[in-house]
Amino acid sequence: MSDLVDFEDLAQLDSHDLRSVFGQVTSDELLDALAGSTPGVRRQLLTKLVPSSAASMEASLLSHGPVSFEAVQAAQRTLVEALCRLSRGGQVAFDDPADMEMVA
């Protein structure tokens, strides 16, 4: 897994690949990760979902309650790990910077 990949990198994915990554984590992990994201990143991610799923996710976020910093970090890291795993397996289109060769 790359330390060069951040939660915000999920916004680069198309809607199909994003749903694939989201499907790798529990609903609570996804809610924790989104609850700790910036409003801009959260909006970018939710707009890539089917409208009914995005609305449901937004409603769940409103009732989710407070989330600790540690829980947010753990949930976001779990999503990044899923992204890197799926990318290495060729299941999502994302180039992990750690897998790219350095060119001088």
Short mmCIF file of C-alpha atoms in Angstrom, two decimals:
data_model
loop_
_atom_site.label_atom_id
_atom_site.label_comp_id
_atom_site.label_asym_id
_atom_site.label_seq_id
_atom_site.Cartn_x
_atom_site.Cartn_y
_atom_site.Cartn_z
CA MET A 1 0.00 0.00 0.00
CA SER A 2 1.18 3.47 -0.78
CA ASP A 3 1.69 6.18 1.77
CA LEU A 4 1.35 8.58 -1.16
CA VAL A 5 -2.37 7.88 -1.57
CA ASP A 6 -4.85 9.92 0.47
CA PHE A 7 -8.55 9.61 1.12
CA GLU A 8 -9.11 12.62 -1.15
CA ASP A 9 -7.72 10.57 -4.06
CA LEU A 10 -11.00 8.64 -4.09
CA ALA A 11 -12.51 11.70 -5.80
CA GLN A 12 -10.42 10.84 -8.91
CA LEU A 13 -12.35 7.63 -9.44
CA ASP A 14 -15.30 7.30 -11.77
CA SER A 15 -18.63 6.33 -10.25
CA HIS A 16 -18.29 2.60 -10.97
CA ASP A 17 -14.82 2.35 -9.42
CA LEU A 18 -15.85 4.44 -6.43
CA ARG A 19 -18.77 2.13 -5.75
CA SER A 20 -16.36 -0.83 -5.97
CA VAL A 21 -14.12 0.72 -3.32
CA PHE A 22 -17.07 1.67 -1.11
CA GLY A 23 -18.28 -1.92 -1.35
CA GLN A 24 -15.11 -3.13 0.34
CA VAL A 25 -15.89 -1.52 3.70
CA THR A 26 -18.71 -1.62 6.20
CA SER A 27 -21.44 1.02 6.25
CA ASP A 28 -20.14 2.33 9.58
CA GLU A 29 -16.59 2.67 8.21
CA LEU A 30 -17.90 4.52 5.18
CA LEU A 31 -19.97 6.86 7.34
CA ASP A 32 -17.01 7.53 9.66
CA ALA A 33 -14.73 8.27 6.71
CA LEU A 34 -17.24 10.62 5.09
CA ALA A 35 -18.11 12.32 8.38
CA GLY A 36 -14.48 13.33 8.79
CA SER A 37 -13.97 14.52 5.24
CA THR A 38 -14.17 18.10 4.10
CA PRO A 39 -17.53 19.22 2.70
CA GLY A 40 -15.98 19.62 -0.76
CA VAL A 41 -14.55 16.10 -0.88
CA ARG A 42 -17.75 14.65 0.56
CA ARG A 43 -19.78 16.43 -2.13
CA GLN A 44 -17.43 15.19 -4.89
CA LEU A 45 -17.79 11.61 -3.69
CA LEU A 46 -21.54 11.67 -3.13
CA THR A 47 -22.28 13.20 -6.54
CA LYS A 48 -20.72 10.12 -8.12
CA LEU A 49 -23.25 7.84 -6.47
CA VAL A 50 -26.72 7.02 -7.73
CA PRO A 51 -28.91 9.92 -6.50
CA SER A 52 -30.99 7.71 -4.22
CA SER A 53 -27.83 6.24 -2.64
CA ALA A 54 -26.33 9.69 -2.19
CA ALA A 55 -29.51 10.96 -0.51
CA SER A 56 -29.59 7.95 1.77
CA MET A 57 -25.92 8.43 2.65
CA GLU A 58 -26.48 12.13 3.41
CA ALA A 59 -29.42 11.26 5.67
CA SER A 60 -27.31 8.65 7.45
CA LEU A 61 -24.52 11.18 7.93
CA LEU A 62 -26.92 13.62 9.57
CA SER A 63 -27.99 11.04 12.12
CA HIS A 64 -24.59 9.35 12.52
CA GLY A 65 -23.48 11.43 15.48
CA PRO A 66 -20.00 12.54 16.47
CA VAL A 67 -17.00 10.51 15.30
CA SER A 68 -13.59 10.53 16.96
CA PHE A 69 -10.54 11.64 15.03
CA GLU A 70 -9.08 8.15 15.44
CA ALA A 71 -12.20 6.51 14.00
CA VAL A 72 -12.14 8.86 11.00
CA GLN A 73 -8.46 8.19 10.37
CA ALA A 74 -8.92 4.42 10.65
CA ALA A 75 -11.95 4.42 8.34
CA GLN A 76 -10.26 6.61 5.74
CA ARG A 77 -7.14 4.42 5.85
CA THR A 78 -9.32 1.32 5.32
CA LEU A 79 -10.81 2.92 2.19
CA VAL A 80 -7.35 3.87 0.89
CA GLU A 81 -6.15 0.30 1.47
CA ALA A 82 -9.16 -1.01 -0.45
CA LEU A 83 -8.43 1.43 -3.30
CA CYS A 84 -4.79 0.33 -3.50
CA ARG A 85 -5.71 -3.37 -3.32
CA LEU A 86 -8.31 -3.06 -6.08
CA SER A 87 -5.94 -0.95 -8.17
CA ARG A 88 -3.14 -3.51 -7.91
CA GLY A 89 -5.62 -6.22 -8.90
CA GLY A 90 -6.70 -4.24 -11.95
CA GLN A 91 -10.26 -3.95 -10.66
CA VAL A 92 -10.29 -0.15 -10.55
CA ALA A 93 -8.55 2.41 -12.74
CA PHE A 94 -6.21 4.23 -10.38
CA ASP A 95 -2.46 4.64 -10.60
CA ASP A 96 -0.85 4.23 -7.18
CA PRO A 97 2.10 6.67 -7.10
CA ALA A 98 4.19 4.08 -5.23
CA ASP A 99 3.92 1.71 -8.19
CA MET A 100 5.16 4.29 -10.70
CA GLU A 101 8.83 4.45 -11.62
CA MET A 102 10.72 7.61 -10.82
CA VAL A 103 12.04 9.35 -13.93
CA ALA A 104 14.81 11.91 -13.62
#
